[in-house]
Short mmCIF file of N, CA and C and ligand atoms in Angstrom, two decimals:
data_model
loop_
_atom_site.label_atom_id
_atom_site.label_comp_id
_atom_site.label_asym_id
_atom_site.label_seq_id
_atom_site.Cartn_x
_atom_site.Cartn_y
_atom_site.Cartn_z
N MET A 143 35.56 92.57 65.28
CA MET A 143 34.92 93.73 65.81
C MET A 143 33.64 93.31 66.55
N LEU A 144 33.42 93.91 67.70
CA LEU A 144 32.21 93.50 68.46
C LEU A 144 31.06 94.48 68.13
N HIS A 145 29.99 93.85 67.63
CA HIS A 145 28.83 94.58 67.34
C HIS A 145 27.75 94.27 68.45
N ARG A 146 26.94 95.28 68.76
CA ARG A 146 25.78 94.98 69.62
C ARG A 146 24.52 95.16 68.82
N GLY A 147 23.52 94.22 69.08
CA GLY A 147 22.37 94.24 68.33
C GLY A 147 21.16 93.95 69.13
N SER A 148 19.98 94.23 68.69
CA SER A 148 18.78 93.91 69.42
C SER A 148 17.55 94.04 68.58
N CYS A 149 16.45 93.52 69.09
CA CYS A 149 15.15 93.81 68.52
C CYS A 149 14.81 95.29 68.82
N HIS A 150 13.60 95.69 68.51
CA HIS A 150 13.25 97.15 68.69
C HIS A 150 13.10 97.45 70.15
N CYS A 151 12.44 96.57 70.93
CA CYS A 151 12.15 96.92 72.34
C CYS A 151 13.22 96.48 73.26
N GLY A 152 14.20 95.64 72.81
CA GLY A 152 15.31 95.22 73.60
C GLY A 152 15.13 93.91 74.38
N ARG A 153 14.00 93.27 74.19
CA ARG A 153 13.77 91.98 74.85
C ARG A 153 14.83 90.95 74.35
N ILE A 154 15.24 91.06 73.14
CA ILE A 154 16.23 90.21 72.53
C ILE A 154 17.42 91.14 72.25
N ALA A 155 18.58 90.90 72.99
CA ALA A 155 19.76 91.72 72.71
C ALA A 155 20.93 90.72 72.63
N PHE A 156 21.93 91.15 71.89
CA PHE A 156 23.05 90.20 71.72
C PHE A 156 24.30 90.99 71.31
N GLU A 157 25.46 90.26 71.43
CA GLU A 157 26.73 90.70 70.94
C GLU A 157 27.16 89.75 69.86
N LEU A 158 27.79 90.36 68.82
CA LEU A 158 28.29 89.57 67.73
C LEU A 158 29.69 89.95 67.36
N GLU A 159 30.57 88.95 67.46
CA GLU A 159 32.01 89.19 67.18
C GLU A 159 32.26 88.79 65.71
N ALA A 160 32.35 89.85 64.87
CA ALA A 160 32.43 89.52 63.42
C ALA A 160 32.91 90.78 62.68
N GLU A 161 33.55 90.54 61.51
CA GLU A 161 33.82 91.54 60.53
C GLU A 161 32.66 91.39 59.45
N ILE A 162 31.92 92.45 59.22
CA ILE A 162 30.76 92.36 58.27
C ILE A 162 31.01 93.27 57.15
N ALA A 163 31.22 92.63 55.97
CA ALA A 163 31.38 93.50 54.72
C ALA A 163 30.27 93.29 53.71
N GLU A 164 29.56 92.20 53.85
CA GLU A 164 28.47 92.00 52.87
C GLU A 164 27.22 91.35 53.56
N ALA A 165 26.10 91.53 52.95
CA ALA A 165 24.84 90.89 53.44
C ALA A 165 24.02 90.40 52.34
N VAL A 166 23.05 89.59 52.65
CA VAL A 166 22.26 88.85 51.66
C VAL A 166 20.82 89.38 51.74
N ASP A 167 20.37 89.72 50.51
CA ASP A 167 18.99 90.12 50.36
C ASP A 167 18.25 88.99 49.71
N CYS A 168 17.46 88.23 50.51
CA CYS A 168 16.87 86.95 50.06
C CYS A 168 15.39 87.26 49.58
N ASN A 169 14.97 86.53 48.52
CA ASN A 169 13.67 86.71 47.97
C ASN A 169 12.75 85.59 48.31
N CYS A 170 13.08 84.75 49.35
CA CYS A 170 12.20 83.71 49.70
C CYS A 170 10.76 84.30 50.29
N SER A 171 9.83 83.42 50.44
CA SER A 171 8.52 83.84 50.88
C SER A 171 8.48 84.56 52.22
N LEU A 172 9.49 84.19 53.03
CA LEU A 172 9.50 84.88 54.36
C LEU A 172 10.30 86.23 54.30
N CYS A 173 11.49 86.14 53.68
CA CYS A 173 12.41 87.31 53.73
C CYS A 173 11.74 88.46 52.90
N ARG A 174 11.13 88.15 51.82
CA ARG A 174 10.57 89.27 51.03
C ARG A 174 9.52 90.02 51.79
N ARG A 175 8.82 89.37 52.68
CA ARG A 175 7.86 90.01 53.51
C ARG A 175 8.52 90.72 54.70
N ARG A 176 9.49 90.11 55.29
CA ARG A 176 10.11 90.58 56.49
C ARG A 176 11.05 91.77 56.22
N GLY A 177 11.79 91.65 55.12
CA GLY A 177 12.63 92.80 54.73
C GLY A 177 13.92 92.90 55.46
N GLY A 178 14.49 91.80 56.01
CA GLY A 178 15.79 91.92 56.68
C GLY A 178 16.94 91.84 55.65
N LEU A 179 18.14 92.08 56.17
CA LEU A 179 19.37 91.83 55.46
C LEU A 179 20.22 90.82 56.29
N LEU A 180 20.58 89.71 55.65
CA LEU A 180 21.21 88.65 56.47
C LEU A 180 22.68 88.53 56.24
N ALA A 181 23.37 88.17 57.31
CA ALA A 181 24.80 87.78 57.25
C ALA A 181 24.92 86.56 58.15
N PHE A 182 25.87 85.69 57.69
CA PHE A 182 25.90 84.32 58.33
C PHE A 182 27.21 84.22 59.10
N PHE A 183 27.09 83.59 60.31
CA PHE A 183 28.26 83.51 61.14
C PHE A 183 28.10 82.14 61.89
N PRO A 184 29.25 81.67 62.41
CA PRO A 184 29.12 80.49 63.34
C PRO A 184 28.29 80.93 64.54
N ARG A 185 27.47 80.04 65.02
CA ARG A 185 26.49 80.37 66.09
C ARG A 185 27.28 80.94 67.30
N ASP A 186 28.54 80.41 67.47
CA ASP A 186 29.36 80.84 68.62
C ASP A 186 29.71 82.30 68.59
N ALA A 187 29.67 82.93 67.43
CA ALA A 187 30.04 84.30 67.29
C ALA A 187 28.93 85.23 67.91
N LEU A 188 27.77 84.68 68.09
CA LEU A 188 26.61 85.44 68.64
C LEU A 188 26.40 85.07 70.10
N ARG A 189 26.40 86.03 70.93
CA ARG A 189 26.15 85.76 72.34
C ARG A 189 24.96 86.60 72.84
N LEU A 190 23.85 85.92 73.32
CA LEU A 190 22.75 86.73 73.80
C LEU A 190 23.12 87.35 75.12
N THR A 191 22.69 88.59 75.32
CA THR A 191 22.91 89.29 76.54
C THR A 191 21.58 89.45 77.34
N THR A 192 20.53 88.90 76.71
CA THR A 192 19.21 88.71 77.39
C THR A 192 18.99 87.20 77.51
N ILE A 193 17.82 86.90 77.97
CA ILE A 193 17.55 85.41 78.38
C ILE A 193 17.51 84.55 77.15
N GLU A 194 18.39 83.58 77.14
CA GLU A 194 18.39 82.53 76.07
C GLU A 194 17.03 81.89 75.91
N GLY A 195 16.50 81.83 74.77
CA GLY A 195 15.20 81.22 74.52
C GLY A 195 14.00 82.10 74.79
N ASP A 196 14.17 83.31 75.22
CA ASP A 196 13.06 84.24 75.51
C ASP A 196 12.61 84.96 74.25
N TYR A 197 12.14 84.14 73.26
CA TYR A 197 11.69 84.72 72.04
C TYR A 197 10.74 83.71 71.46
N ALA A 198 9.95 84.15 70.45
CA ALA A 198 9.12 83.26 69.66
C ALA A 198 9.93 82.77 68.49
N THR A 199 9.52 81.57 67.96
CA THR A 199 10.21 80.97 66.85
C THR A 199 9.29 80.55 65.77
N TYR A 200 9.56 80.85 64.54
CA TYR A 200 8.78 80.47 63.44
C TYR A 200 9.51 79.55 62.53
N ARG A 201 8.80 78.46 62.04
CA ARG A 201 9.47 77.54 61.15
C ARG A 201 8.50 77.34 59.98
N PHE A 202 9.05 77.16 58.85
CA PHE A 202 8.23 76.84 57.61
C PHE A 202 9.00 75.98 56.69
N ASN A 203 8.44 75.65 55.57
CA ASN A 203 8.96 74.77 54.52
C ASN A 203 9.49 73.47 55.16
N ARG A 204 10.82 73.27 55.15
CA ARG A 204 11.28 71.99 55.75
C ARG A 204 11.63 72.05 57.22
N HIS A 205 11.33 73.16 57.83
CA HIS A 205 11.49 73.35 59.30
C HIS A 205 12.96 73.16 59.72
N HIS A 206 13.87 73.48 58.80
CA HIS A 206 15.32 73.27 59.15
C HIS A 206 15.90 74.51 59.88
N ILE A 207 15.27 75.62 59.77
CA ILE A 207 15.74 76.86 60.25
C ILE A 207 14.78 77.42 61.34
N ASP A 208 15.35 77.82 62.47
CA ASP A 208 14.57 78.46 63.52
C ASP A 208 14.59 79.99 63.34
N HIS A 209 13.51 80.52 62.92
CA HIS A 209 13.48 82.02 62.74
C HIS A 209 12.92 82.64 64.00
N HIS A 210 13.81 83.21 64.77
CA HIS A 210 13.39 83.81 66.03
C HIS A 210 12.93 85.22 65.87
N PHE A 211 11.89 85.59 66.70
CA PHE A 211 11.43 86.97 66.64
C PHE A 211 10.92 87.37 68.00
N CYS A 212 10.81 88.66 68.28
CA CYS A 212 10.40 89.12 69.52
C CYS A 212 8.86 89.09 69.66
N PRO A 213 8.32 88.54 70.71
CA PRO A 213 6.84 88.46 70.85
C PRO A 213 6.21 89.86 71.16
N ASP A 214 7.11 90.83 71.63
CA ASP A 214 6.56 92.14 71.98
C ASP A 214 6.62 93.07 70.77
N CYS A 215 7.79 93.23 70.18
CA CYS A 215 7.85 94.20 69.06
C CYS A 215 7.81 93.58 67.72
N GLY A 216 7.96 92.31 67.62
CA GLY A 216 7.84 91.63 66.38
C GLY A 216 9.04 91.56 65.43
N ILE A 217 10.12 92.19 65.93
CA ILE A 217 11.37 92.26 65.08
C ILE A 217 12.09 90.91 65.17
N ALA A 218 12.70 90.51 64.03
CA ALA A 218 13.37 89.22 63.97
C ALA A 218 14.91 89.46 63.80
N PRO A 219 15.63 89.49 64.94
CA PRO A 219 17.10 89.72 64.86
C PRO A 219 17.96 88.66 64.27
N PHE A 220 17.55 87.38 64.50
CA PHE A 220 18.38 86.35 64.01
C PHE A 220 17.63 85.00 63.87
N SER A 221 18.19 84.13 62.98
CA SER A 221 17.71 82.76 62.86
C SER A 221 18.88 81.83 63.09
N GLU A 222 18.50 80.55 63.39
CA GLU A 222 19.56 79.57 63.66
C GLU A 222 19.27 78.30 62.78
N GLY A 223 20.39 77.73 62.41
CA GLY A 223 20.23 76.50 61.68
C GLY A 223 21.54 75.75 61.73
N VAL A 224 21.60 74.63 60.98
CA VAL A 224 22.81 73.76 60.92
C VAL A 224 23.26 73.69 59.47
N ASP A 225 24.56 73.99 59.21
CA ASP A 225 25.10 73.79 57.95
C ASP A 225 25.00 72.30 57.53
N PRO A 226 24.27 71.99 56.46
CA PRO A 226 24.14 70.55 56.17
C PRO A 226 25.44 69.88 55.74
N ARG A 227 26.37 70.72 55.24
CA ARG A 227 27.69 70.10 54.78
C ARG A 227 28.60 69.78 55.93
N SER A 228 28.70 70.79 56.83
CA SER A 228 29.63 70.67 57.96
C SER A 228 29.03 70.20 59.31
N GLY A 229 27.70 70.29 59.40
CA GLY A 229 27.07 70.02 60.70
C GLY A 229 27.21 71.10 61.71
N ALA A 230 27.87 72.25 61.39
CA ALA A 230 28.11 73.28 62.33
C ALA A 230 26.86 74.14 62.48
N LYS A 231 26.69 74.64 63.67
CA LYS A 231 25.58 75.56 63.97
C LYS A 231 25.90 76.93 63.38
N VAL A 232 24.85 77.49 62.73
CA VAL A 232 25.03 78.73 62.03
C VAL A 232 23.96 79.68 62.49
N ALA A 233 24.36 80.93 62.65
CA ALA A 233 23.34 82.05 62.94
C ALA A 233 23.27 82.94 61.71
N ALA A 234 22.02 83.23 61.33
CA ALA A 234 21.76 84.22 60.23
C ALA A 234 21.31 85.48 60.97
N VAL A 235 22.13 86.51 60.99
CA VAL A 235 21.80 87.72 61.73
C VAL A 235 21.22 88.73 60.80
N ASN A 236 20.14 89.34 61.21
CA ASN A 236 19.55 90.44 60.45
C ASN A 236 20.40 91.74 60.79
N VAL A 237 21.27 92.07 59.86
CA VAL A 237 22.22 93.18 60.17
C VAL A 237 21.53 94.57 60.30
N ARG A 238 20.32 94.60 59.93
CA ARG A 238 19.54 95.81 60.20
C ARG A 238 19.27 96.05 61.69
N CYS A 239 19.54 94.97 62.46
CA CYS A 239 19.38 95.03 63.92
C CYS A 239 20.67 95.45 64.66
N LEU A 240 21.68 95.81 63.87
CA LEU A 240 22.93 96.25 64.44
C LEU A 240 23.04 97.81 64.22
N PRO A 241 22.65 98.59 65.18
CA PRO A 241 22.61 100.02 65.02
C PRO A 241 23.93 100.72 64.72
N ASP A 242 25.04 100.03 65.12
CA ASP A 242 26.37 100.66 64.90
C ASP A 242 26.92 100.34 63.47
N LEU A 243 26.24 99.50 62.71
CA LEU A 243 26.74 99.09 61.41
C LEU A 243 26.29 100.04 60.33
N ASP A 244 27.16 100.57 59.49
CA ASP A 244 26.82 101.44 58.39
C ASP A 244 26.32 100.54 57.27
N LEU A 245 24.97 100.51 57.11
CA LEU A 245 24.44 99.61 56.09
C LEU A 245 24.89 99.96 54.68
N ALA A 246 25.11 101.25 54.50
CA ALA A 246 25.51 101.75 53.16
C ALA A 246 26.86 101.23 52.76
N SER A 247 27.65 100.81 53.77
CA SER A 247 29.02 100.34 53.48
C SER A 247 29.00 98.84 53.04
N LEU A 248 27.92 98.16 53.14
CA LEU A 248 27.91 96.74 52.82
C LEU A 248 27.68 96.43 51.36
N ALA A 249 28.33 95.37 50.90
CA ALA A 249 28.03 94.84 49.55
C ALA A 249 26.75 93.97 49.72
N ILE A 250 25.73 94.29 48.99
CA ILE A 250 24.42 93.54 49.13
C ILE A 250 24.38 92.58 48.00
N ARG A 251 24.26 91.26 48.39
CA ARG A 251 24.19 90.23 47.39
C ARG A 251 22.75 89.58 47.37
N SER A 252 22.21 89.53 46.22
CA SER A 252 20.87 88.92 46.02
C SER A 252 20.94 87.47 46.18
N PHE A 253 20.08 86.82 46.90
CA PHE A 253 20.01 85.37 47.02
C PHE A 253 18.59 84.91 46.59
N ASP A 254 18.56 83.94 45.67
CA ASP A 254 17.30 83.49 45.14
C ASP A 254 16.73 82.34 46.01
N GLY A 255 16.37 82.68 47.21
CA GLY A 255 15.83 81.72 48.10
C GLY A 255 14.46 81.22 47.68
N ALA A 256 13.76 81.93 46.88
CA ALA A 256 12.49 81.54 46.33
C ALA A 256 12.50 80.29 45.55
N SER A 257 13.71 80.08 44.93
CA SER A 257 13.86 78.87 44.02
C SER A 257 14.33 77.61 44.73
N LEU A 258 14.51 77.70 46.05
CA LEU A 258 15.00 76.54 46.82
C LEU A 258 13.85 75.57 46.97
ZN1 LIG B 778 11.34 93.32 71.04
#
């Protein structure tokens, strides 16, 4: 299924080809403050419809993940990283930025990112 997503102001907009049944609620120092719900996909499943790279990026801890956010509205629609086992590029999408997705239909799984 094709989902369309964006930050609040629309500077970052994208399409995501995916079936989404569950999302992760992470308690790491960033996620607990930011309050997103994450789902993970091959990076190829996400296609920006706005300018690639036209966002700010935050890195912390081991700097392995690029946490992108909009410099205008502050919303963080997705992050990017590499799966250390497969070497494949992965996108972590904040499913709260997909307005067509019924969040109440998702199975929410807690992830103890704070212990990593
Ligand atoms: Zn924005």
